[in-house]
Coordinates of C-alpha atoms in Angstrom, one line a residue:
Chain D
M1 CA 101.9 92.8 122.2
T2 CA 103.1 94.3 125.6
S3 CA 105.4 91.4 125.8
S4 CA 107.1 91.9 122.6
Q5 CA 107.5 95.4 123.3
S6 CA 109.3 94.7 126.5
A7 CA 111.1 91.7 125.3
K8 CA 114.7 91.7 126.3
V9 CA 118.1 90.6 125.0
H10 CA 120.0 88.5 127.5
G11 CA 123.9 87.6 127.3
L12 CA 125.0 90.3 125.0
L13 CA 125.9 93.0 127.5
E14 CA 126.5 92.9 131.2
Q15 CA 122.7 93.4 131.9
P16 CA 119.5 92.4 129.8
I17 CA 118.4 95.2 127.3
A18 CA 115.1 96.1 125.7
L19 CA 114.9 94.8 122.2
S20 CA 112.8 97.9 121.3
Q21 CA 115.8 100.0 122.4
F22 CA 117.7 98.3 119.6
I23 CA 115.5 98.4 116.8
N24 CA 113.8 101.6 117.6
E25 CA 117.0 103.7 116.7
A26 CA 117.5 101.8 113.4
P27 CA 116.9 104.3 110.5
I28 CA 115.2 101.5 108.3
G29 CA 112.0 100.1 109.0
I30 CA 112.3 96.6 111.0
L31 CA 109.5 94.1 111.2
V32 CA 109.5 90.8 113.0
V33 CA 106.9 88.1 112.2
D34 CA 106.2 84.6 113.5
P35 CA 106.4 81.4 111.3
E36 CA 102.7 82.1 110.2
L37 CA 104.0 85.8 109.0
R38 CA 101.8 87.4 111.8
V39 CA 103.2 90.8 113.2
V40 CA 105.2 90.3 116.4
L41 CA 107.2 93.7 116.5
M42 CA 107.7 96.6 114.4
N43 CA 110.3 99.7 115.0
R44 CA 109.4 103.2 115.1
A45 CA 110.8 103.8 111.5
L46 CA 108.5 101.2 110.0
E47 CA 105.6 102.7 112.0
A48 CA 106.4 106.3 110.4
L49 CA 106.5 104.5 107.1
T50 CA 103.2 102.4 107.1
G51 CA 101.2 104.7 109.5
F52 CA 100.5 101.8 111.8
V53 CA 101.3 101.4 115.4
S54 CA 103.0 98.3 116.4
S55 CA 100.6 97.5 119.2
E56 CA 97.5 97.9 117.0
V57 CA 98.5 95.4 114.4
S58 CA 100.2 92.8 116.7
G59 CA 98.9 89.3 115.3
V60 CA 97.8 90.7 112.0
P61 CA 99.3 88.9 109.0
C62 CA 102.0 91.2 107.8
C63 CA 100.6 91.5 104.2
F64 CA 98.0 93.9 105.6
V65 CA 100.3 96.1 107.2
L66 CA 103.2 96.2 104.8
R67 CA 101.1 96.0 101.7
T68 CA 103.7 95.6 99.2
N69 CA 103.2 94.4 95.6
L70 CA 105.0 91.0 96.4
C71 CA 102.5 90.2 99.1
L72 CA 99.6 88.9 96.7
D73 CA 101.5 86.3 94.9
G74 CA 105.3 86.5 95.3
C75 CA 106.0 86.5 99.0
P76 CA 109.8 86.1 99.3
V77 CA 109.5 84.0 102.4
K78 CA 108.3 81.0 100.5
N79 CA 112.0 80.8 99.2
L80 CA 113.6 81.0 102.4
T81 CA 115.3 77.8 104.1
P82 CA 116.6 77.0 107.5
Q83 CA 120.0 77.1 106.0
G84 CA 119.6 80.8 106.2
G85 CA 120.5 83.7 103.7
S86 CA 118.1 86.5 102.9
I87 CA 116.3 87.9 99.9
C88 CA 116.4 91.5 98.9
L89 CA 113.7 92.8 96.5
E90 CA 112.4 96.3 95.3
S91 CA 109.0 96.8 95.7
N92 CA 106.4 99.3 96.8
I93 CA 104.2 99.6 99.8
L94 CA 100.6 101.6 100.4
N95 CA 100.6 102.9 103.6
K96 CA 97.6 103.8 105.8
N97 CA 97.8 107.5 104.5
R98 CA 97.2 106.1 101.1
E99 CA 100.7 106.7 99.8
K100 CA 102.3 104.4 97.5
I101 CA 106.0 104.5 98.4
P102 CA 109.0 102.7 96.6
V103 CA 110.8 100.3 99.1
R104 CA 113.5 97.8 99.2
V105 CA 112.5 94.8 101.3
T106 CA 115.3 92.5 102.6
T107 CA 113.6 89.2 104.1
S108 CA 115.7 86.9 106.4
A109 CA 114.5 83.6 108.2
L110 CA 115.3 83.5 112.1
I111 CA 116.5 80.0 113.0
G112 CA 115.8 78.6 116.5
E113 CA 118.1 76.6 118.5
K114 CA 116.6 73.6 116.9
G115 CA 117.3 74.5 113.5
R116 CA 113.7 75.2 112.7
I117 CA 112.6 78.6 111.4
V118 CA 110.7 80.5 114.2
G119 CA 110.2 83.6 112.5
Y120 CA 111.3 86.3 109.9
T121 CA 112.6 89.7 109.9
K122 CA 111.9 92.2 107.0
S123 CA 113.9 95.4 106.7
V124 CA 112.1 97.9 104.7
E125 CA 114.1 100.8 103.2
D126 CA 112.3 103.8 101.8
M127 CA 113.9 104.2 98.4
R128 CA 112.0 107.8 97.7
Y129 CA 115.0 109.7 98.7
L130 CA 117.3 107.6 96.2
Q131 CA 114.6 108.2 93.5
K132 CA 114.5 112.0 94.1
A133 CA 118.3 112.2 94.1
D134 CA 118.3 110.5 90.8
G135 CA 115.8 112.8 89.2
A136 CA 117.1 115.9 91.1
G137 CA 119.5 118.2 89.8
G138 CA 120.0 121.0 87.2
R139 CA 119.9 124.8 87.8
F140 CA 116.2 125.2 87.2
S141 CA 115.1 122.5 89.6
F142 CA 115.4 121.1 93.0
G143 CA 113.4 118.2 94.4
N144 CA 110.0 118.8 92.5
L145 CA 110.6 122.3 92.2
I146 CA 111.2 124.1 88.8
G147 CA 111.6 127.7 88.0
N148 CA 113.8 129.9 86.0
S149 CA 112.5 133.4 87.1
P150 CA 114.9 135.5 89.2
E151 CA 112.2 135.0 92.2
M152 CA 112.6 131.2 92.1
Q153 CA 116.2 131.3 91.2
R154 CA 116.8 133.1 94.4
V155 CA 114.7 130.3 96.4
L156 CA 116.5 127.4 94.3
R157 CA 119.8 128.7 95.1
L158 CA 119.1 129.0 98.8
L159 CA 117.5 125.5 99.3
P160 CA 120.6 123.3 99.1
A161 CA 122.2 125.5 101.8
I162 CA 119.3 125.5 104.1
A163 CA 119.2 121.6 103.5
Q164 CA 122.7 121.4 105.1
T165 CA 121.9 123.2 108.3
D166 CA 119.9 121.7 111.0
S167 CA 118.1 125.0 112.0
S168 CA 114.1 125.5 112.2
V169 CA 112.5 126.7 108.9
L170 CA 109.7 128.9 108.4
I171 CA 108.2 128.7 104.8
T172 CA 105.5 131.4 104.1
G173 CA 103.7 132.0 100.6
Q174 CA 100.2 131.9 99.3
T175 CA 98.1 128.8 99.0
G176 CA 99.3 126.6 96.1
T177 CA 103.0 128.2 95.8
G178 CA 104.8 124.8 96.8
K179 CA 105.5 125.1 100.6
D180 CA 105.0 121.4 101.1
F181 CA 107.4 120.4 98.2
V182 CA 109.9 122.8 99.6
A183 CA 109.7 121.1 102.9
E184 CA 110.1 117.8 101.5
A185 CA 112.9 118.9 99.3
I186 CA 114.8 120.3 102.3
H187 CA 114.4 117.0 104.0
N188 CA 115.4 114.9 101.1
A189 CA 118.7 117.0 100.6
S190 CA 119.5 116.9 104.1
Q191 CA 121.6 114.3 106.3
R192 CA 118.2 113.4 107.9
S193 CA 117.0 112.2 104.3
R194 CA 117.1 108.6 105.3
S195 CA 115.1 109.2 108.6
P196 CA 111.4 109.9 108.5
F197 CA 109.6 112.9 107.2
V198 CA 106.6 113.2 109.2
K199 CA 104.1 116.0 108.2
V200 CA 101.2 117.2 110.4
N201 CA 98.6 119.6 109.2
C202 CA 97.9 121.7 112.3
G203 CA 94.7 122.9 111.2
A204 CA 93.2 119.8 110.3
L205 CA 92.6 118.4 113.8
P206 CA 90.7 119.6 116.6
E207 CA 92.9 120.8 119.5
S208 CA 92.6 117.8 122.0
L209 CA 93.3 115.3 119.2
L210 CA 96.3 117.4 118.0
E211 CA 98.2 117.5 121.3
S212 CA 98.0 113.6 121.6
E213 CA 98.9 113.3 117.7
L214 CA 102.0 115.6 118.2
F215 CA 103.3 114.7 121.6
G216 CA 101.6 111.2 122.1
H217 CA 100.0 110.0 125.2
Q218 CA 100.3 107.3 127.6
K219 CA 97.7 104.5 128.3
G220 CA 94.8 105.7 130.3
A221 CA 95.6 109.5 130.1
F222 CA 92.0 110.0 129.0
T223 CA 88.9 108.1 128.1
G224 CA 89.7 106.3 125.0
A225 CA 93.4 106.0 125.5
I226 CA 93.6 102.4 125.6
E227 CA 97.2 101.9 124.5
N228 CA 100.5 104.1 124.3
K229 CA 100.9 106.2 121.4
P230 CA 104.3 107.5 120.3
G231 CA 102.9 110.8 118.7
R232 CA 104.4 112.3 115.6
F233 CA 107.6 114.0 117.1
R234 CA 108.8 110.6 118.4
L235 CA 107.9 108.9 114.9
A236 CA 110.3 111.7 113.4
H237 CA 113.1 110.9 115.6
N238 CA 116.2 111.8 113.6
G239 CA 114.3 113.1 110.9
T240 CA 112.2 116.0 110.1
L241 CA 108.7 117.1 111.5
Y242 CA 107.0 119.3 109.1
L243 CA 104.3 121.3 110.6
T244 CA 102.0 122.9 108.0
E245 CA 99.4 125.6 108.9
I246 CA 101.3 126.4 111.9
G247 CA 99.3 129.7 111.9
D248 CA 96.2 127.5 113.1
L249 CA 98.2 125.8 116.0
P250 CA 96.2 126.6 119.2
L251 CA 97.9 128.9 121.8
N252 CA 98.4 126.1 124.4
L253 CA 100.2 123.7 122.0
Q254 CA 102.2 126.7 120.9
V255 CA 103.5 126.8 124.3
K256 CA 104.5 123.0 124.2
L257 CA 106.1 123.6 120.6
L258 CA 108.3 126.5 122.0
S259 CA 109.2 124.4 125.0
F260 CA 110.2 121.5 122.6
L261 CA 112.4 123.8 120.4
D262 CA 114.2 125.0 123.7
D263 CA 115.1 121.7 124.9
Q264 CA 114.3 118.8 122.5
V265 CA 112.2 117.3 125.1
I266 CA 108.6 116.3 124.6
Y267 CA 106.1 115.3 127.3
P268 CA 103.3 112.7 126.2
L269 CA 99.9 113.3 127.7
G270 CA 99.6 111.6 131.0
G271 CA 103.4 111.0 131.1
S272 CA 105.3 111.8 134.1
R273 CA 108.7 112.2 132.4
G274 CA 110.0 114.0 129.2
I275 CA 111.4 112.1 126.3
H276 CA 114.3 113.4 124.4
V277 CA 113.8 113.6 120.4
D278 CA 116.3 114.7 117.7
V279 CA 113.7 116.4 115.3
R280 CA 114.3 119.2 112.9
V281 CA 111.3 121.4 112.9
I282 CA 110.2 122.9 109.4
A283 CA 106.9 125.0 109.8
A284 CA 104.7 126.4 107.0
T285 CA 101.7 128.9 106.8
H286 CA 99.9 131.1 104.3
R287 CA 99.0 133.4 107.2
D288 CA 100.5 136.8 108.2
L289 CA 102.3 135.4 111.6
E290 CA 103.6 138.9 112.2
G291 CA 100.1 140.3 112.0
M292 CA 98.7 137.6 114.0
T293 CA 101.5 138.2 116.7
R294 CA 100.3 141.7 116.9
Q295 CA 96.7 140.5 117.4
G296 CA 97.9 138.0 120.3
R297 CA 96.9 135.1 118.2
F298 CA 100.4 133.7 117.7
R299 CA 103.3 133.7 120.3
E300 CA 105.9 136.0 119.4
D301 CA 108.5 134.1 121.2
L302 CA 107.6 131.2 119.0
L303 CA 107.8 133.2 115.9
F304 CA 111.4 134.2 116.8
R305 CA 112.2 130.6 117.3
L306 CA 110.9 129.2 113.9
N307 CA 112.0 132.3 112.1
V308 CA 115.6 131.1 112.2
I309 CA 115.4 130.7 108.4
R310 CA 112.7 132.2 106.6
L311 CA 111.7 131.4 103.2
Q312 CA 109.2 133.3 101.3
L313 CA 107.8 131.6 98.2
P314 CA 106.6 133.9 95.4
P315 CA 103.1 133.6 94.1
L316 CA 102.9 132.4 90.5
S317 CA 101.8 135.9 89.3
Q318 CA 105.3 137.2 90.0
R319 CA 107.2 134.5 88.5
G320 CA 107.1 135.8 84.9
Q321 CA 107.9 133.0 82.2
D322 CA 107.9 130.4 84.7
I323 CA 104.2 130.0 83.7
N324 CA 105.1 128.7 80.3
M325 CA 107.8 126.3 81.8
L326 CA 105.2 125.0 84.4
I327 CA 102.7 124.7 81.6
D328 CA 104.9 122.5 79.5
H329 CA 106.1 120.7 82.6
F330 CA 102.4 119.7 83.6
L331 CA 101.6 118.9 79.9
H332 CA 104.4 116.4 79.8
H333 CA 103.5 114.9 83.1
F334 CA 99.6 114.5 82.3
N335 CA 100.6 113.3 78.9
A336 CA 102.3 110.2 80.4
R337 CA 99.8 109.6 83.3
F338 CA 96.9 109.7 81.0
R339 CA 98.5 108.2 78.1
K340 CA 97.7 111.0 76.0
K341 CA 99.7 112.7 72.9
I342 CA 99.0 116.4 73.3
K343 CA 102.1 118.2 71.9
S344 CA 101.3 121.8 72.8
L345 CA 98.6 124.4 73.5
S346 CA 97.0 126.8 70.9
P347 CA 98.4 130.2 71.0
R348 CA 95.0 131.5 72.2
A349 CA 94.9 129.0 75.1
R350 CA 98.1 129.9 75.9
K351 CA 97.2 133.6 76.0
I352 CA 94.2 133.0 78.1
L353 CA 96.7 131.2 80.7
L354 CA 99.2 133.8 80.6
E355 CA 96.6 136.7 81.2
Y356 CA 94.9 134.9 84.2
S357 CA 95.9 136.0 87.7
F358 CA 96.1 132.6 89.2
P359 CA 95.1 133.2 92.8
G360 CA 95.5 129.4 93.4
N361 CA 99.1 129.5 91.9
V362 CA 100.9 126.7 90.8
R363 CA 98.2 124.1 92.4
E364 CA 95.7 126.0 90.1
L365 CA 97.7 125.9 87.0
R366 CA 98.2 122.1 87.5
N367 CA 94.5 121.4 88.1
I368 CA 93.7 123.4 84.9
I369 CA 96.1 121.6 82.9
E370 CA 94.9 118.2 84.2
F371 CA 91.4 119.3 83.2
A372 CA 92.3 120.5 79.6
V373 CA 94.4 117.2 79.0
N374 CA 91.7 115.0 80.2
L375 CA 89.2 117.1 77.9
S376 CA 91.5 117.4 74.9
D377 CA 91.2 114.4 72.3
G378 CA 93.4 115.7 69.7
D379 CA 97.2 116.7 69.9
T380 CA 96.5 120.5 71.0
I381 CA 94.9 121.9 73.9
R382 CA 92.6 124.6 72.7
S383 CA 90.7 127.5 74.4
E384 CA 87.6 125.2 74.7
H385 CA 89.3 122.7 76.7
L386 CA 90.2 125.3 79.4
S387 CA 87.7 125.6 82.3
T388 CA 85.3 128.3 81.6
Y389 CA 86.0 130.4 84.6
L390 CA 89.3 131.4 83.1
K391 CA 87.6 133.2 80.1
T392 CA 85.3 136.2 80.1
P393 CA 83.1 136.9 79.2
I394 CA 81.3 133.7 80.4
P395 CA 79.1 132.1 77.4
V396 CA 76.0 130.3 78.1
Q397 CA 75.0 128.0 75.2
V398 CA 71.0 128.2 74.8
E399 CA 69.0 125.4 73.8
A400 CA 66.3 125.5 71.3
E401 CA 63.7 128.0 72.2
T402 CA 60.4 129.0 70.9
N403 CA 60.1 132.5 71.8
P404 CA 61.6 134.8 69.1
P405 CA 63.3 137.6 70.9
I406 CA 65.6 135.2 72.8
E407 CA 65.5 132.3 70.3
K408 CA 69.0 130.4 69.6
K409 CA 71.1 133.0 71.0
E410 CA 74.0 133.2 73.3
I411 CA 73.6 135.1 76.4
V412 CA 76.9 136.8 77.1
L413 CA 77.2 137.6 80.7
E414 CA 79.1 141.1 81.1
T415 CA 81.4 140.5 83.9
S416 CA 83.1 143.3 85.3
H417 CA 86.7 143.0 85.7
N418 CA 86.0 143.4 89.3
S419 CA 83.8 140.2 89.3
L420 CA 86.7 138.3 87.9
N421 CA 88.2 138.1 91.5
L422 CA 84.6 137.0 93.0
D423 CA 83.8 133.4 93.5
W424 CA 81.5 131.1 91.5
A425 CA 78.4 132.0 93.8
H426 CA 78.8 135.7 92.8
V427 CA 79.2 134.9 89.0
E428 CA 76.3 132.5 89.2
R429 CA 74.0 135.2 90.8
E430 CA 75.0 137.9 88.2
M431 CA 74.1 135.0 85.2
I432 CA 70.4 134.5 86.9
M433 CA 70.1 138.1 87.1
D434 CA 71.1 138.7 83.5
A435 CA 68.8 135.9 82.4
L436 CA 65.9 137.3 84.4
V437 CA 66.4 140.7 82.9
K438 CA 66.6 139.2 79.4
A439 CA 63.5 137.1 80.1
R440 CA 61.6 140.2 81.5
G441 CA 61.1 138.6 84.6
N442 CA 59.6 135.2 83.3
R443 CA 61.3 132.7 85.2
A444 CA 60.3 129.8 83.0
K445 CA 62.0 131.4 80.1
A446 CA 65.0 132.4 82.4
A447 CA 65.2 128.8 83.4
K448 CA 65.5 127.8 79.6
L449 CA 67.8 130.3 79.0
L450 CA 70.3 129.2 81.8
G451 CA 69.8 125.5 80.7
L452 CA 68.2 124.8 84.5
G453 CA 65.1 123.3 85.3
R454 CA 62.4 125.6 86.9
S455 CA 62.5 124.3 90.4
T456 CA 66.3 124.6 90.3
L457 CA 66.3 128.0 89.1
W458 CA 63.7 128.9 92.0
R459 CA 65.9 127.0 94.5
K460 CA 69.2 129.1 93.6
M461 CA 67.1 132.5 93.4
K462 CA 65.9 131.6 97.0
N463 CA 69.7 130.8 97.9
Y464 CA 71.0 134.1 96.4
L465 CA 68.1 136.2 98.0
I466 CA 66.8 137.2 94.6
V467 CA 63.3 138.3 95.3
P468 CA 60.7 137.4 92.4
Chain W
M1 CA 69.3 98.8 100.1
K2 CA 73.1 99.1 100.0
R3 CA 75.4 97.4 97.6
L4 CA 78.8 96.6 99.1
L5 CA 81.9 95.7 97.1
I6 CA 84.9 94.0 98.8
P7 CA 88.3 93.2 96.9
L8 CA 89.1 89.5 97.8
K9 CA 92.1 87.5 98.0
G10 CA 90.8 83.9 98.9
D11 CA 88.3 84.3 101.8
E12 CA 90.0 87.5 103.2
I13 CA 90.0 90.9 101.9
A14 CA 93.0 91.6 99.5
P15 CA 95.6 93.7 101.1
R16 CA 95.5 95.8 98.2
F17 CA 92.8 97.4 96.2
D18 CA 94.9 97.7 93.0
L19 CA 96.2 94.3 93.1
A20 CA 92.8 92.2 93.8
P21 CA 92.2 89.2 91.9
E22 CA 88.5 89.1 92.7
V23 CA 85.7 90.8 94.4
M24 CA 82.7 90.1 96.2
I25 CA 79.5 92.3 95.7
V26 CA 76.8 92.0 98.5
T27 CA 73.4 93.5 98.4
V28 CA 72.3 94.3 101.9
T29 CA 68.5 95.3 102.5
D30 CA 67.8 98.2 104.9
D31 CA 66.9 95.3 107.6
G32 CA 70.5 94.1 107.4
E33 CA 69.7 91.0 105.6
I34 CA 71.7 89.8 102.5
A35 CA 69.5 89.9 99.4
E36 CA 72.3 89.0 97.0
Q37 CA 75.8 87.8 97.0
R38 CA 78.2 87.4 93.9
L39 CA 81.8 86.5 93.6
M40 CA 83.4 88.1 90.4
V41 CA 86.8 87.2 89.1
M42 CA 88.9 90.2 87.9
A43 CA 90.4 89.6 84.2
H44 CA 93.4 91.2 85.4
A45 CA 94.1 93.2 88.5
S46 CA 94.0 96.8 87.8
P47 CA 92.6 99.9 90.0
E48 CA 91.2 101.8 87.1
S49 CA 89.0 98.3 86.0
L50 CA 87.9 98.0 89.4
C51 CA 86.7 101.6 89.6
E52 CA 85.0 101.1 86.6
L53 CA 83.3 97.9 87.8
I54 CA 82.4 99.8 91.1
L55 CA 80.5 102.4 89.0
K56 CA 79.0 100.0 86.5
E57 CA 77.6 97.9 89.4
K58 CA 76.1 101.0 91.2
V59 CA 78.0 100.1 94.3
D60 CA 77.2 102.3 97.4
V61 CA 80.2 101.3 99.5
T62 CA 83.5 99.9 98.9
V63 CA 85.4 98.2 101.7
C64 CA 89.0 97.7 101.1
C65 CA 92.5 97.6 102.9
G66 CA 95.2 99.7 101.3
I67 CA 93.9 102.1 98.5
E68 CA 96.0 104.9 96.8
E69 CA 94.5 108.2 97.6
E70 CA 93.9 108.9 94.0
F71 CA 91.4 106.1 93.6
F72 CA 90.2 106.9 97.1
Q73 CA 89.3 110.6 96.0
Y74 CA 87.8 109.5 92.7
L75 CA 85.5 107.1 94.1
T76 CA 84.6 109.5 96.8
W77 CA 83.9 112.2 94.1
K78 CA 81.7 109.5 92.5
K79 CA 79.5 109.3 95.7
V80 CA 81.0 105.8 96.4
R81 CA 81.6 105.7 100.1
V82 CA 85.0 103.9 100.8
I83 CA 85.9 102.5 104.2
D84 CA 89.5 101.6 103.8
S85 CA 92.2 99.8 105.9
V86 CA 90.2 97.0 107.1
V87 CA 91.4 93.6 107.7
G88 CA 89.5 90.4 108.1
S89 CA 87.5 87.6 106.5
C90 CA 84.9 88.6 104.0
E91 CA 82.2 86.9 105.9
R92 CA 83.0 89.0 109.2
I93 CA 83.4 92.3 107.3
V94 CA 79.8 91.5 105.9
D95 CA 78.5 90.9 109.4
C96 CA 80.2 93.9 110.6
F97 CA 78.7 96.0 108.0
R98 CA 75.3 94.8 108.5
T99 CA 75.2 95.7 112.2
G100 CA 76.7 99.2 111.1
T101 CA 80.0 98.9 113.3
L102 CA 82.3 98.9 110.2
T103 CA 84.7 102.0 110.3
P104 CA 88.1 102.5 108.5
G105 CA 90.8 100.9 110.2
T106 CA 88.7 98.1 111.4
I107 CA 90.8 95.1 112.2
L108 CA 88.7 91.6 112.7
R109 CA 91.2 89.4 114.2

């Protein structure tokens, strides 16, 4: 593959030029395959779209790299002839990150000097931005974001203006408030929308891997570096690099990021020269970066560089009637997805949701509705279709019991208001304690009350340090 | 004993889990021997039907090429190990699995 990467174009200009130089700067994915449809070369845009690096898939049949829905039975190559022409079809690909992406694939034959087909090119255009543009619009939405509360209206008004600038953006907000959606919406509405949007979770990789993932490495830079790796910055060239969980970025990489934000040059591991890349950086975190700066865990100068535009997303609990709007939105979404015909929520179910604090914000609300839609078999979501943790007190149904004092009754766990904020482990511990008190210390009866086996109860008691 | 399922297209792994026209189910003993090997043709290619089949057949490991996150997470949740982005012929993939060298992203040229 090294040879295809270093292939030259002769006779076009005064001196031969590298083919990769041509195709790597194209904003759409380009794939060159041989007559047997094996990968010869792919450009950087296609690497970003598919998640594969050109050199690792050299010689592999292209259907395993592009993975379009046409690959299994309708490969357009069969219809191309040496007379030329091209075929353009809408399709979708499944990339290495397990995302299904709508694309437009244009396939053309490459005709050699003797008039024979010597290969094919496939141009792959990401259609997500077009679909999002079609679906976008309206006073209450931007990209995948919706909201009518004053807090969200303020954010929605700002977003189009932020998208038109090219400055760094720092998005802050609690977990589940939609930071990822905001970042993608800004990219999709910006002039960089036809170039890659590359997301990196700074907290998901160990420090040593993260550096190579972000900045790339040269072959031989360290043990295991058997080939050159471009890194996410280069993959995002002309597009947007979204650094999520920026608060988890190790200090030494904060210095490298700061250096990039200063001069737009990256230095791959083991490389001797810097590479200029044109990338807009959007960062997000749920952490208090100012607090981390005071503790010396986050560089103040990096915070200033990223903080050119600051967007604070409101938690769901501060979004008032947006909860109703989001409930209906997710209901509609999951109805379509699971082919259900649920029309609404019962007043009691809606009341439970409106009174809940949503520590997990919109993501939690979405999961609650998904769960309820799955459980509901009629046309209404009732309170029993909601997760039990939303409702207090927490009822535990008791099986038939021979002991009269506790026969066929429902244990109602009297949870205090404070315990609502605790996690399941705390609630479960309280339930076990409650059952043990009700069974007067008899573990077999307590286990029956809880609907657990004796050994399970014993194990849980040991876990929660409940001394028998 | 492990039950392995590979979505197929001809003799090779299917490029996509959701569009596989047939599947190979292989039972491998703890010694790495093949105890049983079955080819099943799908009535129609569908990721939901394939997930259903995987659970019905009590498959331990699914080896595939492209798979959507939704189905990957679902199978993982159901305690089925998914080794994805694998490329190669069914025979070589099974050999690789038997020797314990099959990992996500393995390309067997």
